[in-house]
Short mmCIF file of C-alpha atoms in Angstrom, two decimals:
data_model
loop_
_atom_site.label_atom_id
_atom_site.label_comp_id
_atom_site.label_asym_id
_atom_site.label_seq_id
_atom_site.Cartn_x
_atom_site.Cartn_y
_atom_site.Cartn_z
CA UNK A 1 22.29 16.59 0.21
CA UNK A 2 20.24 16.20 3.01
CA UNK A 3 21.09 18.99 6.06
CA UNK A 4 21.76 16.97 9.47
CA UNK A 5 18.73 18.31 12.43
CA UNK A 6 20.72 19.04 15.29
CA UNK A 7 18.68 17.33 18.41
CA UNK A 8 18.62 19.89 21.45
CA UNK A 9 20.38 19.30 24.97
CA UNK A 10 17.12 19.77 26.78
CA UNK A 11 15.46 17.54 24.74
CA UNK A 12 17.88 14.30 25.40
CA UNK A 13 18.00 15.39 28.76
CA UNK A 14 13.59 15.25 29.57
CA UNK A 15 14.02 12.34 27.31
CA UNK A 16 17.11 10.01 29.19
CA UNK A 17 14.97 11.39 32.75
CA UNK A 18 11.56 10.23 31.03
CA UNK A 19 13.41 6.82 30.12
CA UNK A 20 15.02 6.33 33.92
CA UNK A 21 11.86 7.11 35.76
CA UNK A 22 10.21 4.53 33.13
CA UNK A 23 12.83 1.76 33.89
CA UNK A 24 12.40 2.35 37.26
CA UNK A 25 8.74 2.04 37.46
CA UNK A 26 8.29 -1.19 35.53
CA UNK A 27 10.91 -2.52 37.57
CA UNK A 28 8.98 -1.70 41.01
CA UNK A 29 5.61 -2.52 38.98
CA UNK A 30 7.57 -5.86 38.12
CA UNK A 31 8.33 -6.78 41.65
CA UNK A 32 5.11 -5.70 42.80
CA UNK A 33 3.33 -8.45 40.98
CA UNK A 34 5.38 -10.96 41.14
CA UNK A 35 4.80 -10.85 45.29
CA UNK A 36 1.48 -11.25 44.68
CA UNK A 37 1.77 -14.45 42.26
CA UNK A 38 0.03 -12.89 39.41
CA UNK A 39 2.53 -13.22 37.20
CA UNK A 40 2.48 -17.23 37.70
CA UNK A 41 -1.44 -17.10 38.15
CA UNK A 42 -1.70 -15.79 34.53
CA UNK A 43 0.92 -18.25 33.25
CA UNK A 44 -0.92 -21.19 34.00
CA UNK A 45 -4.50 -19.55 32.87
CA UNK A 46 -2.54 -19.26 29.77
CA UNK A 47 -1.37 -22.35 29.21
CA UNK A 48 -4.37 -23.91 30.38
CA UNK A 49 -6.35 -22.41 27.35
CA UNK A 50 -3.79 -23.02 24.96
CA UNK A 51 -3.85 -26.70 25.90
CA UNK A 52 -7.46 -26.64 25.91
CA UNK A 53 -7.70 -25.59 22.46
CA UNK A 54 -4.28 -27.64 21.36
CA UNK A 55 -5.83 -31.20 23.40
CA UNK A 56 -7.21 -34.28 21.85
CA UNK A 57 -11.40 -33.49 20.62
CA UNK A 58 -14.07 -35.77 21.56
CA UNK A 59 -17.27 -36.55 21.37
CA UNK A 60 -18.47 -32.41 22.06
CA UNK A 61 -16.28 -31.46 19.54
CA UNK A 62 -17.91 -33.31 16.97
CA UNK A 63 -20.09 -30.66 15.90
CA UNK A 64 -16.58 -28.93 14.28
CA UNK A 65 -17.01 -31.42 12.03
CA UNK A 66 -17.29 -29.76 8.14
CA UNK A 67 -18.02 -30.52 4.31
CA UNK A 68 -14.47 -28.76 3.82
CA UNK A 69 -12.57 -31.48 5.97
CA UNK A 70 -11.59 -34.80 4.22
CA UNK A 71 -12.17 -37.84 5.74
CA UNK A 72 -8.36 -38.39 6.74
CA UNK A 73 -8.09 -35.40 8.31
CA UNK A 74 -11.07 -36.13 10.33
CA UNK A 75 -9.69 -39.53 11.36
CA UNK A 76 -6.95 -37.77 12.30
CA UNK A 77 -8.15 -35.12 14.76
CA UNK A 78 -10.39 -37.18 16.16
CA UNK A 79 -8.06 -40.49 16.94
CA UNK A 80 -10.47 -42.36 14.79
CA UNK A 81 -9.78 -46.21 13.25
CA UNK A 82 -8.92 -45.40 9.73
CA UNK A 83 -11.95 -48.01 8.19
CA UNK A 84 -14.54 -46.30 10.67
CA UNK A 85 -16.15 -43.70 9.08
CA UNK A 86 -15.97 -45.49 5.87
CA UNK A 87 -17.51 -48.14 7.44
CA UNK A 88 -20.35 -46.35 9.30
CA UNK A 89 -21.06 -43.93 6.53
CA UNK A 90 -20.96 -46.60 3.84
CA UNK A 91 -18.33 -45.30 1.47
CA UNK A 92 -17.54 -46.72 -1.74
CA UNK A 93 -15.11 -44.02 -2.83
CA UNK A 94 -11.86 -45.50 -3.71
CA UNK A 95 -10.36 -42.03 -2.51
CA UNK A 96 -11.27 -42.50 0.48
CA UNK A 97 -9.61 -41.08 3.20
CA UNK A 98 -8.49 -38.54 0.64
CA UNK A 99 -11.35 -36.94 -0.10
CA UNK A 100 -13.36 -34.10 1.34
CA UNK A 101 -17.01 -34.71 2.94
CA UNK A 102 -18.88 -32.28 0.69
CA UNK A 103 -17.37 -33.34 -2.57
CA UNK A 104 -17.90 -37.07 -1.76
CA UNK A 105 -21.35 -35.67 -1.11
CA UNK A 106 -21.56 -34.12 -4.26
CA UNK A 107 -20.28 -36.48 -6.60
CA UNK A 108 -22.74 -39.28 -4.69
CA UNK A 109 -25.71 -36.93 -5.60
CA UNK A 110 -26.29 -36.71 -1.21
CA UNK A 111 -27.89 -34.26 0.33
CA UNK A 112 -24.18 -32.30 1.66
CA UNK A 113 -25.90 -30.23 4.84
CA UNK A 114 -27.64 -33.98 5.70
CA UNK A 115 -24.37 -35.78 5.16
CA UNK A 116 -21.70 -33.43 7.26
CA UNK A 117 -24.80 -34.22 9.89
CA UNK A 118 -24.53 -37.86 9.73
CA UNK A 119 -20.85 -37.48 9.53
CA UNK A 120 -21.41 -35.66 12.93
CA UNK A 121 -23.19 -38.18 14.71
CA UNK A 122 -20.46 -41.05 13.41
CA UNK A 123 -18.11 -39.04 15.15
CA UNK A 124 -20.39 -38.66 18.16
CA UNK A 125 -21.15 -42.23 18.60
CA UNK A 126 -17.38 -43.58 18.19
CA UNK A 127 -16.81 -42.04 21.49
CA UNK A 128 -19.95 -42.43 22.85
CA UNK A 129 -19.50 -45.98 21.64
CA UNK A 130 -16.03 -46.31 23.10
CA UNK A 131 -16.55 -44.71 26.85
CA UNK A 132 -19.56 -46.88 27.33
CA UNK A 133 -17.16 -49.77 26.96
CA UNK B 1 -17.00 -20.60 5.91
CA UNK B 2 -17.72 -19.32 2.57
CA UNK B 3 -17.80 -22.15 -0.02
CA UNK B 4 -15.26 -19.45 -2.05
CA UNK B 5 -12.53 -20.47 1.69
CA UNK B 6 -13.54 -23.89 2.07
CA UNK B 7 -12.62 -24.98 -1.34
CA UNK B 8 -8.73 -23.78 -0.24
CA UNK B 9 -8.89 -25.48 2.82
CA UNK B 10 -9.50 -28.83 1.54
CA UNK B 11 -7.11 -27.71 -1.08
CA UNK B 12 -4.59 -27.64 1.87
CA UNK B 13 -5.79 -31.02 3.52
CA UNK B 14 -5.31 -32.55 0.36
CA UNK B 15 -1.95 -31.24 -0.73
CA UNK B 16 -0.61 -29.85 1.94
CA UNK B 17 2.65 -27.67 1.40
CA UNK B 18 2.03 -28.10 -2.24
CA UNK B 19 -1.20 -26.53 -1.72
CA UNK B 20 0.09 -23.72 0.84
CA UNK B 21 2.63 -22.15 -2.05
CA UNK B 22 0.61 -22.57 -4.64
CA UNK B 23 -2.32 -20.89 -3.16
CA UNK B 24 0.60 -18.27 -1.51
CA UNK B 25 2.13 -18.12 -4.89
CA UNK B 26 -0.97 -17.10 -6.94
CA UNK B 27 -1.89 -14.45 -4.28
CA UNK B 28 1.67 -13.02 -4.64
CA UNK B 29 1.20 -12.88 -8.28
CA UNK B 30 -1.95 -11.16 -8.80
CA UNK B 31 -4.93 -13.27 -7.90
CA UNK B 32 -6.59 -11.98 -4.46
CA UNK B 33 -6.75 -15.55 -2.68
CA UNK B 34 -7.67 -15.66 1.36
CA UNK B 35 -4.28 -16.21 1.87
CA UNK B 36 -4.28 -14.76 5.57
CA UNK B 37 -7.39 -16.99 6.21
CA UNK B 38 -5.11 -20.32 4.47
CA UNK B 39 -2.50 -19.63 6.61
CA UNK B 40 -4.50 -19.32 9.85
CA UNK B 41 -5.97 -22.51 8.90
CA UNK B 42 -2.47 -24.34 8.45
CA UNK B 43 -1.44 -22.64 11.20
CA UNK B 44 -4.82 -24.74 13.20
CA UNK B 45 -3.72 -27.93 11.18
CA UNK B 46 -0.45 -27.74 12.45
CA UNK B 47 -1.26 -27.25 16.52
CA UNK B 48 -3.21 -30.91 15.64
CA UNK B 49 0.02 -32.50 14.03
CA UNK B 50 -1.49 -32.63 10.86
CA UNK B 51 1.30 -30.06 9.31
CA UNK B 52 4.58 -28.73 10.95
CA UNK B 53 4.40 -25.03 11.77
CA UNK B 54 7.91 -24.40 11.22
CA UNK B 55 7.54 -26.43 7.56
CA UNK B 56 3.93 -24.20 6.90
CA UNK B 57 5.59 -20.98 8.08
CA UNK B 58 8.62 -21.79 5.91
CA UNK B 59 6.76 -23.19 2.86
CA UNK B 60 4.88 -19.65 2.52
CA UNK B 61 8.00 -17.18 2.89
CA UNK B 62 9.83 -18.77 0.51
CA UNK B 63 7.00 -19.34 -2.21
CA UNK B 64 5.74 -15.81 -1.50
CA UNK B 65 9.39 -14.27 -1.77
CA UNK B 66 10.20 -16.36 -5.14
CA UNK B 67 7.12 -14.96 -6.61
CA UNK B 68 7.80 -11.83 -5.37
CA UNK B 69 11.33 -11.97 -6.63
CA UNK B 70 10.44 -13.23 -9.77
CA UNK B 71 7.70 -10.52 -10.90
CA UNK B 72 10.40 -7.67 -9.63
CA UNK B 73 12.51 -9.20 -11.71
CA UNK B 74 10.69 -9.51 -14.42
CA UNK B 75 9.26 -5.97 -14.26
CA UNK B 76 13.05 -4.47 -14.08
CA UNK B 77 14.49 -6.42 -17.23
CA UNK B 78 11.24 -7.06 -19.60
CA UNK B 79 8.09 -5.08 -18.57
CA UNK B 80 8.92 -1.95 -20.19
CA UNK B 81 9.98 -3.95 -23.52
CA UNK B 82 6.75 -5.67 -23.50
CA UNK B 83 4.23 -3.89 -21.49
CA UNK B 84 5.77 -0.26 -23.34
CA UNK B 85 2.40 0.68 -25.00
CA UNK B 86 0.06 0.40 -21.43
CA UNK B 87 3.12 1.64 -19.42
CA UNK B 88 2.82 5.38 -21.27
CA UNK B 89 -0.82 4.98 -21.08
CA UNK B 90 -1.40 4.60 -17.13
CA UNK B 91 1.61 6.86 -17.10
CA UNK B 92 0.94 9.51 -14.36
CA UNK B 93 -2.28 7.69 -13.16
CA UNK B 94 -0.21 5.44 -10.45
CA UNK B 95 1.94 8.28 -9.62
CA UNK B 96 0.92 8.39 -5.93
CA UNK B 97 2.52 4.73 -5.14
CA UNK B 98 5.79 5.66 -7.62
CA UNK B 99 6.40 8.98 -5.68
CA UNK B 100 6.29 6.89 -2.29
CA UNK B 101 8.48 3.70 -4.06
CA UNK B 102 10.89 6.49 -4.86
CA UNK B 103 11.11 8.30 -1.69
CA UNK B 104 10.25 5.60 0.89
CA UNK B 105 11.38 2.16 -0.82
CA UNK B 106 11.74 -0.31 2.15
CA UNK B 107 9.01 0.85 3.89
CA UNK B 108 6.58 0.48 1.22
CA UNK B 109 7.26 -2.87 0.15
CA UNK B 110 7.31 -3.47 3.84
CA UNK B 111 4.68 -2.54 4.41
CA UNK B 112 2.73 -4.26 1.53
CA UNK B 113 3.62 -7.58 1.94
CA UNK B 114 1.31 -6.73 5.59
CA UNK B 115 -0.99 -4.66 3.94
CA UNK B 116 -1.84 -7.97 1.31
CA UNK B 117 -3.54 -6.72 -1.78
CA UNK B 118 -1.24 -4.05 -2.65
CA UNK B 119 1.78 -6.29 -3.03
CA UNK B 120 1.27 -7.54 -6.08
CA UNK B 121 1.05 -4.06 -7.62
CA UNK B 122 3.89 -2.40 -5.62
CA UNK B 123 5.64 -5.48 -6.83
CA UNK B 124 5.47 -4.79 -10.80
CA UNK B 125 5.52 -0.75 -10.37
CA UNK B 126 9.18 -1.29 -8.44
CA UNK B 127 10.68 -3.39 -10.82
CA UNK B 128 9.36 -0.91 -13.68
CA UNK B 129 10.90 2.08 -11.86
CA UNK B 130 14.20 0.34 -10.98
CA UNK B 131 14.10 0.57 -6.81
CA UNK B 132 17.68 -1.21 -5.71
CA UNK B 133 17.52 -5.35 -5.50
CA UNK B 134 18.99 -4.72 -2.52
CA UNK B 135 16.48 -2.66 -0.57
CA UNK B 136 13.43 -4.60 -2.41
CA UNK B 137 14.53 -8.11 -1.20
CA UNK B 138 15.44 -7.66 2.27
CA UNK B 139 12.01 -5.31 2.75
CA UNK B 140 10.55 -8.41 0.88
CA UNK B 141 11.72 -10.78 3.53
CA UNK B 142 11.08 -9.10 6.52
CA UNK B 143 7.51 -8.15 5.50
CA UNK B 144 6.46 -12.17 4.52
CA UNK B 145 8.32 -13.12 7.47
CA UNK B 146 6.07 -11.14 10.01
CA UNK B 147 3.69 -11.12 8.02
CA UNK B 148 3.38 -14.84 7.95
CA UNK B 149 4.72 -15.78 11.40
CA UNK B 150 2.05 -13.62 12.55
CA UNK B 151 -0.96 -15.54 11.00
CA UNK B 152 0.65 -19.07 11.18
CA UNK B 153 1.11 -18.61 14.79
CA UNK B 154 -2.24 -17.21 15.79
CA UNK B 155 -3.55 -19.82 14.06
CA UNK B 156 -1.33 -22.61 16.30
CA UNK B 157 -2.65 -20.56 19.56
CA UNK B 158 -6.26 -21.25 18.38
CA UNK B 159 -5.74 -24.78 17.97
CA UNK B 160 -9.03 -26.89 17.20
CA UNK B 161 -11.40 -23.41 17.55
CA UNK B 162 -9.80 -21.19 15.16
CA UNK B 163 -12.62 -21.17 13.07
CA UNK B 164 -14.77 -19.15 15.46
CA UNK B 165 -11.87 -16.32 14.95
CA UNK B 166 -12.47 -16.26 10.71
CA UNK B 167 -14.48 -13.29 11.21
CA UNK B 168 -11.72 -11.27 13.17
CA UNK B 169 -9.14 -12.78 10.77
CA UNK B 170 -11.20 -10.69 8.06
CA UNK B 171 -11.61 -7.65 10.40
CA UNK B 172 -7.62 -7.72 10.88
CA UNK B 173 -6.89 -7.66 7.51
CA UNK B 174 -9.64 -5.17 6.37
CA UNK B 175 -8.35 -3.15 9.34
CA UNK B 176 -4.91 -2.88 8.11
CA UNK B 177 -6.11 -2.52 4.26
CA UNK B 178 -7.73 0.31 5.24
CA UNK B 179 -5.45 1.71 7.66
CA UNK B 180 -2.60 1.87 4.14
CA UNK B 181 -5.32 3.40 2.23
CA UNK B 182 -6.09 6.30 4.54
CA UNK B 183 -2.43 6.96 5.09
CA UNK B 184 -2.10 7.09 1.23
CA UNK B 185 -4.77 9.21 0.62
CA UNK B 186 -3.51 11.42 4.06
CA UNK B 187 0.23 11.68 2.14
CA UNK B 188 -1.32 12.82 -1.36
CA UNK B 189 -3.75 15.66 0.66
CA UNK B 190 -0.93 16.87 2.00
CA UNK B 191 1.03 16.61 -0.88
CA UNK B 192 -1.47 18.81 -2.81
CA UNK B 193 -2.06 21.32 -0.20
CA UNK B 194 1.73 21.83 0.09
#
């Protein structure tokens, strides 16, 4: 049986004045910054960068573009037409969107650093293609 | 990306939830997958609408606590019966990790399902040594559950970038390998100087 450790009065008491002056510090630190806007300055610095890395990805995110990724999911990310990367990378696969950019590379005997490249520029040109109009 | 990583990922494109518990699944059963890494990843997908966060989140809990589950109980009811033979030979080699199972159940298998690799292991040695059902599922759940709301999230924060994070993904998890491993080997120092 285990014995019970009896917790000494002096001890609860530093601890409940340690807590107090705690509370009432972040309180005062609370109100402190929220006069000076930080609190809402940080907010929106926040949610800026999340949206930045959460928003649509054009033409300078192209280079993100990787043998891994299958073609669908590249369509996808990028807001592409489903037929244009078949198109402009001439693919015959009948998996296609469903397959990923280094095994289509592979089993077509390309050149996979070469191809994720030209699959770069496709990517690159749709919207450099599309702002132009 | 290693070629060893981006073989999963597609895996994931490709299948999608399918792919997340299998790939969760196998790591919980023995095989030392990137599963932190996977889930990032889905996390990433999911931030670009490719996947649901609350489906990748929930996909991985449940395969990883079925799996979980499932070797425990295995380990309780049959692993002596079949494994009897190797079970008296390690016998007294995994002692440190029993002695801790024993004492400390719920935080160990806690704090495994964090601390990845070992889970597998503390999975089979506290089914053979009979910790409660009890204690070992809702540790079980609570572990995956941060464990995995932890990565899939970071990974929805980093949106379309969070490949530039892989490396601190791997310095995370090596971190808190490590950090298990030096409290172990702290607890059995002590142990033997007492």
């Amino acid at each position: 049986m285990k014995e019970k450790k009896e917790v000494s009065k002096p001890f609860v008491i530093v601890l409940l004045i340690t807590i107090v002056f705690l509370a009432v510090f972040c309180v005062r630190e609370y109100r402190r910054i929220s006069r000076l806007d930080l609190i809402n300055a940080y907010k929106e610095r926040f949610a800026q960068e999340v949206g930045e890395h959460r928003g649509p990805l054009g033409a300078k995110d192209a280079v993100l573009v990787a043998s891994w990724m299958t073609f669908g999911y590249v369509n996808m990310i990028f807001k592409l037409p489903p037929e244009y990367l078949q198109n402009d990378l001439a693919i015959s696969d009948g998996g296609y969107p469903n397959v990923s950019i280094g095994h289509y590379a592979k089993t077509h005997a390309l050149d996979q650093k070469l191809f994720v490249v030209a699959a770069q520029k496709a990517v690159a040109a749709y919207f450099a293609t599309t702002t132009a109009q | 990306m290693t070629a060893f990583v981006s073989t999963f990922l597609s895996f994931v494109l490709l299948y999608k939830y399918w792919a997340i518990a299998l790939i969760v699944a196998s790591s919980a059963l023995i095989l030392p997958l990137p599963t932190n890494i996977v889930i990032v990843a889905a996390g990433a997908f999911a931030s670009q609408g490719y996947l649901n966060l609350t489906g990748v989140i929930a996909d991985a809990i449940i395969a990883n606590i079925a799996t979980d589950c499932i070797v425990f109980y295995f380990c309780r009811h049959y692993a002596e019966r079949i494994f009897d033979r190797w079970i008296k030979k390690w016998d007294g080699k995994f002692m440190a990790i029993e002695r801790r199972l024993r004492t400390y159940a719920f935080g160990t298998v806690f704090l495994t399902r964090i601390a990845g690799p070992f889970a597998p292991y503390v999975n089979f040695v506290a089914g053979i040594i009979g910790v409660r059902a009890a204690v070992f599922i809702v540790a079980d759940i609570l572990g995956n559950a941060l464990a995995f709301l932890f990565f899939a999230s970071a990974g929805y924060f980093l949106g379309n970038y969070w490949q530039d994070f892989t490396n601190d993904i791997w310095i995370i998890t090596a971190a808190v390998v490590v950090a298990f491993i030096a409290y172990l080997a702290w607890k059995i120092v002590r142990k033997r100087k007492d």
